[in-house]
Amino acid sequence: CYAKTRQTFSAKRIIHLLSLTFSLNIAMASRLTLVLLCLTSLWPCALACPPLCKCYARRAEVVCSEVPLTEFPSEGLPADTTMLTIQLTNITTVSERHLNATPLLEGLHLYSNHLQSLPSDLLRGVPRLHTLDLTGNRLVDLPAGVFHHAPLLTLVLKNNRLERVDTEWLSGDSGLTWLDLSGNRLTAIPPGLFKKLPRLESLDISHNRLEKIPAKSLDTLTKLERLNLQKNKLVSLDPLLFHSMTNLTNLYLTDNRLNMLPPSLFQSLGKLKILGLEENQLGHIPPGLLDPLSSLDEEGLDLTGNPWLCNYKTEHLWRWLQKNKGKVFLPEAIRCAKPNPLAGRSVLSFGVNILLGSLLALVDYDYGWRLGVLASLCCPSHCECSLSVWSTGVVCSQSDLSLFPVEGLPITARLTTSSPLNLSVRCGRRPERRAGPGVYLQLYHSNLETLSGRTSSKAFHSSTPWTSLGNRLACLPPNHALHHGPLLQRYCFRTCPT
Amino acid sequence: MPVDIAKGKKSFVQKCAQCHTVEQGGKHKVGPNLWGLFGRKTGQAEGYSYTDANKSKGITWEEDTLMVYLENPKKYIPGTKMIFSGLRKKSERTDVIAYLKSATSE
């Protein structure tokens, strides 16, 4: 107490006056004086503590929690307070003047009050403040300059009602290392915001309404270790978005609407340990996407909760999962959503993949056969082809197909019963009588207008009654198997003229 | 739902590991290393600078006290310097506490 000697003189006078006035003995008068001086904040004494609050003198910490405060408890706040907690109260504002009473403040914890607004230059009187927690208030917007003046390292604005962030809130030389904006109503990030935060190590913007992150807006975050973008509305990401984040260890993109990822997205993330991609709309993983992630932790990658499309494009994912099973969280929960026959199947449950030029056939492992590779399975464009032990499936449904897929059909498949089984598939222009596993065709709900007259009727297995449903066929070729199938009972097709 | 330590670890890594280590001899970061947590009173990890509010809470960390604490840490220990609003979902808390129990003791 630097002012102690000065106070002592006045205290002595007051004590003397009091004892005379009220006929108090000196001891009682001293006590009374002390209390009076404390209340009027003239004496930075250890006894001082705002009513309804708790004070811990050792480290000058003041805690006002769950008490009926309606305004900032200035009365009796010790001037040497280093940590002030005002939480779960009804206070609606804090001003620069309030904080001027605690110039040595280092931490200000204002969790869960009713703060609706804050003034510019709020922190002018607290030049040692490094931590500011405003979680759980009702802030909708903030003025320019609100967080200037104090050398903040940690700023938490979690669970407020912020609809925008403004670069002007922060000073130009901000040394902020931890910024938490989660749980607000942000729809966009101003592109220049992070240029002001080159020292940021942890950034949390989860639980907002971001639809995109502007390209290059994260380029200055070279020190960033943790980035949380969970639960926003991101549909796509710029390929270079994370290029400068070479120190990133934790990246959460969980629960967005990502339907594709650019192949070079994770190129610079050699230190990434944890990657959350679960609960998005991913159908496939482009080749090379996951290869740069050499530091992934055990169970560090989560791909569950995506509608994986299990077709030839799935090969890269399948191979990567085979090699890196330990790095994935719940690998058996990575399931195909489409095509229909494979829905619900775990991607890893396909025993063998067959390398097909640019196609993958997923082999049904149900019968425990191991197939060795090796031939080229062809597949018409607009279709998806798959191989099972008993048939080759060509699914061209719900596509833009308007002509019967004459070219590139897998027309025969031959299985030899040696071990490993050898599979060869002949590709051709038109389906013929099958020599091995049959060919079934699904052509429903496309835009077929005609069935080629050259197709052999024998190619159509009678178990494909749905072949022509939902198309725009006006006629069927003569001798077409469908003439004899159950379909005829429901649809009347005339025979096409030859 | 049965307790899931794997999920608990996942949550811990995302929400707690930034400030806390769990292994024996792990370093203090923004928060204290948590080895030996269960059965210990609040504010006792050696070498960490707790607030007086934390030190004086006086309860012992077990499953039941952690269940209350982790739902709303600042309410349970007013004056803590831990800035974490809590785990609202009971299943998540149970999983994290199960993970903690396995990871912070022999």
PDB file of N, CA, C and O in Angstrom, chain B residues 37-85:
ATOM      1  N   LEU B  37      -5.801 -38.384 -10.794  1.00  0.00           N
ATOM      2  CA  LEU B  37      -6.933 -37.526 -10.460  1.00  0.00           C
ATOM      3  C   LEU B  37      -7.939 -38.174  -9.504  1.00  0.00           C
ATOM      4  O   LEU B  37      -8.362 -37.566  -8.528  1.00  0.00           O
ATOM      5  N   PHE B  38      -8.296 -39.415  -9.813  1.00  0.00           N
ATOM      6  CA  PHE B  38      -9.355 -40.061  -9.031  1.00  0.00           C
ATOM      7  C   PHE B  38      -8.875 -40.310  -7.612  1.00  0.00           C
ATOM      8  O   PHE B  38      -7.801 -40.853  -7.380  1.00  0.00           O
ATOM      9  N   GLY B  39      -9.695 -39.929  -6.670  1.00  0.00           N
ATOM     10  CA  GLY B  39      -9.348 -40.104  -5.263  1.00  0.00           C
ATOM     11  C   GLY B  39      -8.551 -38.955  -4.686  1.00  0.00           C
ATOM     12  O   GLY B  39      -8.182 -38.960  -3.511  1.00  0.00           O
ATOM     13  N   ARG B  40      -8.299 -37.949  -5.496  1.00  0.00           N
ATOM     14  CA  ARG B  40      -7.517 -36.800  -5.028  1.00  0.00           C
ATOM     15  C   ARG B  40      -8.434 -35.624  -4.805  1.00  0.00           C
ATOM     16  O   ARG B  40      -9.426 -35.464  -5.510  1.00  0.00           O
ATOM     17  N   LYS B  41      -8.052 -34.764  -3.859  1.00  0.00           N
ATOM     18  CA  LYS B  41      -8.862 -33.584  -3.622  1.00  0.00           C
ATOM     19  C   LYS B  41      -8.578 -32.538  -4.701  1.00  0.00           C
ATOM     20  O   LYS B  41      -7.534 -32.563  -5.357  1.00  0.00           O
ATOM     21  N   THR B  42      -9.489 -31.569  -4.824  1.00  0.00           N
ATOM     22  CA  THR B  42      -9.316 -30.536  -5.845  1.00  0.00           C
ATOM     23  C   THR B  42      -8.041 -29.754  -5.614  1.00  0.00           C
ATOM     24  O   THR B  42      -7.601 -29.565  -4.486  1.00  0.00           O
ATOM     25  N   GLY B  43      -7.466 -29.296  -6.707  1.00  0.00           N
ATOM     26  CA  GLY B  43      -6.337 -28.371  -6.618  1.00  0.00           C
ATOM     27  C   GLY B  43      -5.059 -28.953  -6.067  1.00  0.00           C
ATOM     28  O   GLY B  43      -4.300 -28.246  -5.416  1.00  0.00           O
ATOM     29  N   GLN B  44      -4.790 -30.241  -6.345  1.00  0.00           N
ATOM     30  CA  GLN B  44      -3.635 -30.869  -5.699  1.00  0.00           C
ATOM     31  C   GLN B  44      -2.540 -31.334  -6.636  1.00  0.00           C
ATOM     32  O   GLN B  44      -1.556 -31.892  -6.180  1.00  0.00           O
ATOM     33  N   ALA B  45      -2.696 -31.182  -7.911  1.00  0.00           N
ATOM     34  CA  ALA B  45      -1.637 -31.659  -8.814  1.00  0.00           C
ATOM     35  C   ALA B  45      -0.388 -30.846  -8.566  1.00  0.00           C
ATOM     36  O   ALA B  45      -0.398 -29.613  -8.591  1.00  0.00           O
ATOM     37  N   GLU B  46       0.699 -31.548  -8.309  1.00  0.00           N
ATOM     38  CA  GLU B  46       1.908 -30.850  -7.891  1.00  0.00           C
ATOM     39  C   GLU B  46       2.491 -29.994  -8.995  1.00  0.00           C
ATOM     40  O   GLU B  46       2.603 -30.415 -10.147  1.00  0.00           O
ATOM     41  N   GLY B  47       2.882 -28.812  -8.615  1.00  0.00           N
ATOM     42  CA  GLY B  47       3.556 -27.942  -9.567  1.00  0.00           C
ATOM     43  C   GLY B  47       2.632 -27.096 -10.411  1.00  0.00           C
ATOM     44  O   GLY B  47       3.086 -26.314 -11.251  1.00  0.00           O
ATOM     45  N   TYR B  48       1.322 -27.234 -10.218  1.00  0.00           N
ATOM     46  CA  TYR B  48       0.407 -26.404 -11.003  1.00  0.00           C
ATOM     47  C   TYR B  48      -0.136 -25.282 -10.136  1.00  0.00           C
ATOM     48  O   TYR B  48      -0.428 -25.467  -8.963  1.00  0.00           O
ATOM     49  N   SER B  49      -0.301 -24.122 -10.742  1.00  0.00           N
ATOM     50  CA  SER B  49      -0.753 -22.944 -10.015  1.00  0.00           C
ATOM     51  C   SER B  49      -2.267 -22.782 -10.117  1.00  0.00           C
ATOM     52  O   SER B  49      -2.774 -22.212 -11.082  1.00  0.00           O
ATOM     53  N   TYR B  50      -2.967 -23.304  -9.143  1.00  0.00           N
ATOM     54  CA  TYR B  50      -4.433 -23.235  -9.147  1.00  0.00           C
ATOM     55  C   TYR B  50      -4.903 -21.906  -8.570  1.00  0.00           C
ATOM     56  O   TYR B  50      -4.194 -21.245  -7.825  1.00  0.00           O
ATOM     57  N   THR B  51      -6.151 -21.564  -8.852  1.00  0.00           N
ATOM     58  CA  THR B  51      -6.745 -20.430  -8.147  1.00  0.00           C
ATOM     59  C   THR B  51      -7.117 -20.907  -6.751  1.00  0.00           C
ATOM     60  O   THR B  51      -7.284 -22.103  -6.505  1.00  0.00           O
ATOM     61  N   ASP B  52      -7.249 -19.956  -5.840  1.00  0.00           N
ATOM     62  CA  ASP B  52      -7.646 -20.301  -4.481  1.00  0.00           C
ATOM     63  C   ASP B  52      -9.043 -20.909  -4.447  1.00  0.00           C
ATOM     64  O   ASP B  52      -9.337 -21.768  -3.623  1.00  0.00           O
ATOM     65  N   ALA B  53      -9.893 -20.457  -5.349  1.00  0.00           N
ATOM     66  CA  ALA B  53     -11.255 -21.000  -5.393  1.00  0.00           C
ATOM     67  C   ALA B  53     -11.214 -22.501  -5.654  1.00  0.00           C
ATOM     68  O   ALA B  53     -11.950 -23.275  -5.052  1.00  0.00           O
ATOM     69  N   ASN B  54     -10.342 -22.907  -6.552  1.00  0.00           N
ATOM     70  CA  ASN B  54     -10.234 -24.322  -6.879  1.00  0.00           C
ATOM     71  C   ASN B  54      -9.654 -25.103  -5.710  1.00  0.00           C
ATOM     72  O   ASN B  54     -10.186 -26.136  -5.289  1.00  0.00           O
ATOM     73  N   LYS B  55      -8.581 -24.581  -5.171  1.00  0.00           N
ATOM     74  CA  LYS B  55      -7.919 -25.272  -4.070  1.00  0.00           C
ATOM     75  C   LYS B  55      -8.855 -25.461  -2.885  1.00  0.00           C
ATOM     76  O   LYS B  55      -8.776 -26.454  -2.183  1.00  0.00           O
ATOM     77  N   SER B  56      -9.726 -24.480  -2.672  1.00  0.00           N
ATOM     78  CA  SER B  56     -10.548 -24.541  -1.462  1.00  0.00           C
ATOM     79  C   SER B  56     -11.892 -25.233  -1.682  1.00  0.00           C
ATOM     80  O   SER B  56     -12.697 -25.334  -0.767  1.00  0.00           O
ATOM     81  N   LYS B  57     -12.145 -25.746  -2.873  1.00  0.00           N
ATOM     82  CA  LYS B  57     -13.435 -26.423  -3.114  1.00  0.00           C
ATOM     83  C   LYS B  57     -13.598 -27.610  -2.173  1.00  0.00           C
ATOM     84  O   LYS B  57     -14.683 -27.863  -1.648  1.00  0.00           O
ATOM     85  N   GLY B  58     -12.517 -28.342  -1.997  1.00  0.00           N
ATOM     86  CA  GLY B  58     -12.509 -29.334  -0.927  1.00  0.00           C
ATOM     87  C   GLY B  58     -13.157 -30.675  -1.213  1.00  0.00           C
ATOM     88  O   GLY B  58     -13.210 -31.534  -0.342  1.00  0.00           O
ATOM     89  N   ILE B  59     -13.644 -30.934  -2.398  1.00  0.00           N
ATOM     90  CA  ILE B  59     -14.229 -32.247  -2.663  1.00  0.00           C
ATOM     91  C   ILE B  59     -13.164 -33.169  -3.261  1.00  0.00           C
ATOM     92  O   ILE B  59     -12.070 -32.729  -3.603  1.00  0.00           O
ATOM     93  N   THR B  60     -13.512 -34.434  -3.341  1.00  0.00           N
ATOM     94  CA  THR B  60     -12.589 -35.411  -3.918  1.00  0.00           C
ATOM     95  C   THR B  60     -13.086 -35.792  -5.302  1.00  0.00           C
ATOM     96  O   THR B  60     -14.277 -36.012  -5.508  1.00  0.00           O
ATOM     97  N   TRP B  61     -12.194 -35.896  -6.245  1.00  0.00           N
ATOM     98  CA  TRP B  61     -12.578 -36.244  -7.608  1.00  0.00           C
ATOM     99  C   TRP B  61     -12.849 -37.737  -7.725  1.00  0.00           C
ATOM    100  O   TRP B  61     -11.971 -38.563  -7.514  1.00  0.00           O
ATOM    101  N   GLU B  62     -14.111 -38.066  -8.024  1.00  0.00           N
ATOM    102  CA  GLU B  62     -14.542 -39.429  -8.334  1.00  0.00           C
ATOM    103  C   GLU B  62     -15.540 -39.324  -9.475  1.00  0.00           C
ATOM    104  O   GLU B  62     -15.824 -38.221  -9.932  1.00  0.00           O
ATOM    105  N   GLU B  63     -16.105 -40.468  -9.869  1.00  0.00           N
ATOM    106  CA  GLU B  63     -17.077 -40.429 -10.966  1.00  0.00           C
ATOM    107  C   GLU B  63     -18.222 -39.469 -10.681  1.00  0.00           C
ATOM    108  O   GLU B  63     -18.622 -38.697 -11.547  1.00  0.00           O
ATOM    109  N   ASP B  64     -18.749 -39.503  -9.465  1.00  0.00           N
ATOM    110  CA  ASP B  64     -19.935 -38.697  -9.193  1.00  0.00           C
ATOM    111  C   ASP B  64     -19.625 -37.204  -9.164  1.00  0.00           C
ATOM    112  O   ASP B  64     -20.383 -36.398  -9.714  1.00  0.00           O
ATOM    113  N   THR B  65     -18.523 -36.824  -8.554  1.00  0.00           N
ATOM    114  CA  THR B  65     -18.195 -35.390  -8.523  1.00  0.00           C
ATOM    115  C   THR B  65     -17.812 -34.909  -9.917  1.00  0.00           C
ATOM    116  O   THR B  65     -18.164 -33.792 -10.316  1.00  0.00           O
ATOM    117  N   LEU B  66     -17.139 -35.737 -10.674  1.00  0.00           N
ATOM    118  CA  LEU B  66     -16.779 -35.341 -12.039  1.00  0.00           C
ATOM    119  C   LEU B  66     -18.014 -35.199 -12.917  1.00  0.00           C
ATOM    120  O   LEU B  66     -18.045 -34.342 -13.805  1.00  0.00           O
ATOM    121  N   MET B  67     -19.024 -36.028 -12.678  1.00  0.00           N
ATOM    122  CA  MET B  67     -20.272 -35.926 -13.458  1.00  0.00           C
ATOM    123  C   MET B  67     -20.901 -34.554 -13.259  1.00  0.00           C
ATOM    124  O   MET B  67     -21.365 -33.933 -14.205  1.00  0.00           O
ATOM    125  N   VAL B  68     -20.905 -34.082 -12.043  1.00  0.00           N
ATOM    126  CA  VAL B  68     -21.507 -32.768 -11.785  1.00  0.00           C
ATOM    127  C   VAL B  68     -20.604 -31.668 -12.338  1.00  0.00           C
ATOM    128  O   VAL B  68     -21.046 -30.740 -13.012  1.00  0.00           O
ATOM    129  N   TYR B  69     -19.326 -31.791 -12.045  1.00  0.00           N
ATOM    130  CA  TYR B  69     -18.357 -30.771 -12.445  1.00  0.00           C
ATOM    131  C   TYR B  69     -18.349 -30.567 -13.951  1.00  0.00           C
ATOM    132  O   TYR B  69     -18.452 -29.442 -14.447  1.00  0.00           O
ATOM    133  N   LEU B  70     -18.223 -31.678 -14.694  1.00  0.00           N
ATOM    134  CA  LEU B  70     -18.026 -31.535 -16.133  1.00  0.00           C
ATOM    135  C   LEU B  70     -19.284 -31.074 -16.862  1.00  0.00           C
ATOM    136  O   LEU B  70     -19.204 -30.698 -18.018  1.00  0.00           O
ATOM    137  N   GLU B  71     -20.422 -31.084 -16.210  1.00  0.00           N
ATOM    138  CA  GLU B  71     -21.613 -30.551 -16.859  1.00  0.00           C
ATOM    139  C   GLU B  71     -21.537 -29.028 -16.907  1.00  0.00           C
ATOM    140  O   GLU B  71     -21.956 -28.407 -17.865  1.00  0.00           O
ATOM    141  N   ASN B  72     -20.987 -28.441 -15.851  1.00  0.00           N
ATOM    142  CA  ASN B  72     -20.902 -26.983 -15.804  1.00  0.00           C
ATOM    143  C   ASN B  72     -19.782 -26.591 -14.847  1.00  0.00           C
ATOM    144  O   ASN B  72     -20.017 -26.200 -13.703  1.00  0.00           O
ATOM    145  N   PRO B  73     -18.551 -26.682 -15.323  1.00  0.00           N
ATOM    146  CA  PRO B  73     -17.400 -26.506 -14.427  1.00  0.00           C
ATOM    147  C   PRO B  73     -17.399 -25.181 -13.667  1.00  0.00           C
ATOM    148  O   PRO B  73     -17.074 -25.142 -12.482  1.00  0.00           O
ATOM    149  N   LYS B  74     -17.784 -24.109 -14.323  1.00  0.00           N
ATOM    150  CA  LYS B  74     -17.705 -22.820 -13.667  1.00  0.00           C
ATOM    151  C   LYS B  74     -18.762 -22.651 -12.587  1.00  0.00           C
ATOM    152  O   LYS B  74     -18.593 -21.841 -11.679  1.00  0.00           O
ATOM    153  N   LYS B  75     -19.812 -23.423 -12.721  1.00  0.00           N
ATOM    154  CA  LYS B  75     -20.849 -23.348 -11.690  1.00  0.00           C
ATOM    155  C   LYS B  75     -20.426 -24.147 -10.472  1.00  0.00           C
ATOM    156  O   LYS B  75     -20.677 -23.758  -9.336  1.00  0.00           O
ATOM    157  N   TYR B  76     -19.766 -25.274 -10.721  1.00  0.00           N
ATOM    158  CA  TYR B  76     -19.360 -26.148  -9.629  1.00  0.00           C
ATOM    159  C   TYR B  76     -18.185 -25.551  -8.854  1.00  0.00           C
ATOM    160  O   TYR B  76     -18.112 -25.666  -7.643  1.00  0.00           O
ATOM    161  N   ILE B  77     -17.245 -24.948  -9.568  1.00  0.00           N
ATOM    162  CA  ILE B  77     -16.111 -24.296  -8.914  1.00  0.00           C
ATOM    163  C   ILE B  77     -16.056 -22.838  -9.371  1.00  0.00           C
ATOM    164  O   ILE B  77     -15.265 -22.487 -10.248  1.00  0.00           O
ATOM    165  N   PRO B  78     -16.891 -21.972  -8.796  1.00  0.00           N
ATOM    166  CA  PRO B  78     -16.838 -20.556  -9.182  1.00  0.00           C
ATOM    167  C   PRO B  78     -15.469 -19.988  -8.863  1.00  0.00           C
ATOM    168  O   PRO B  78     -14.949 -20.199  -7.769  1.00  0.00           O
ATOM    169  N   GLY B  79     -14.871 -19.333  -9.831  1.00  0.00           N
ATOM    170  CA  GLY B  79     -13.541 -18.792  -9.604  1.00  0.00           C
ATOM    171  C   GLY B  79     -12.444 -19.679 -10.157  1.00  0.00           C
ATOM    172  O   GLY B  79     -11.268 -19.358 -10.049  1.00  0.00           O
ATOM    173  N   THR B  80     -12.833 -20.804 -10.810  1.00  0.00           N
ATOM    174  CA  THR B  80     -11.826 -21.593 -11.492  1.00  0.00           C
ATOM    175  C   THR B  80     -11.310 -20.812 -12.685  1.00  0.00           C
ATOM    176  O   THR B  80     -12.033 -19.985 -13.252  1.00  0.00           O
ATOM    177  N   LYS B  81     -10.064 -21.066 -13.077  1.00  0.00           N
ATOM    178  CA  LYS B  81      -9.618 -20.385 -14.296  1.00  0.00           C
ATOM    179  C   LYS B  81      -9.818 -21.251 -15.526  1.00  0.00           C
ATOM    180  O   LYS B  81      -9.481 -20.847 -16.638  1.00  0.00           O
ATOM    181  N   MET B  82     -10.408 -22.433 -15.345  1.00  0.00           N
ATOM    182  CA  MET B  82     -10.686 -23.301 -16.485  1.00  0.00           C
ATOM    183  C   MET B  82     -11.820 -22.694 -17.309  1.00  0.00           C
ATOM    184  O   MET B  82     -12.930 -22.498 -16.814  1.00  0.00           O
ATOM    185  N   ILE B  83     -11.510 -22.416 -18.577  1.00  0.00           N
ATOM    186  CA  ILE B  83     -12.529 -21.832 -19.451  1.00  0.00           C
ATOM    187  C   ILE B  83     -13.095 -22.953 -20.306  1.00  0.00           C
ATOM    188  O   ILE B  83     -12.556 -23.314 -21.341  1.00  0.00           O
ATOM    189  N   PHE B  84     -14.142 -23.553 -19.819  1.00  0.00           N
ATOM    190  CA  PHE B  84     -14.782 -24.647 -20.550  1.00  0.00           C
ATOM    191  C   PHE B  84     -16.229 -24.665 -20.107  1.00  0.00           C
ATOM    192  O   PHE B  84     -16.514 -24.768 -18.924  1.00  0.00           O
ATOM    193  N   SER B  85     -17.142 -24.555 -21.070  1.00  0.00           N
ATOM    194  CA  SER B  85     -18.533 -24.396 -20.644  1.00  0.00           C
ATOM    195  C   SER B  85     -19.181 -25.707 -20.237  1.00  0.00           C
ATOM    196  O   SER B  85     -20.230 -25.715 -19.633  1.00  0.00           O
TER     197      SER B  85
END
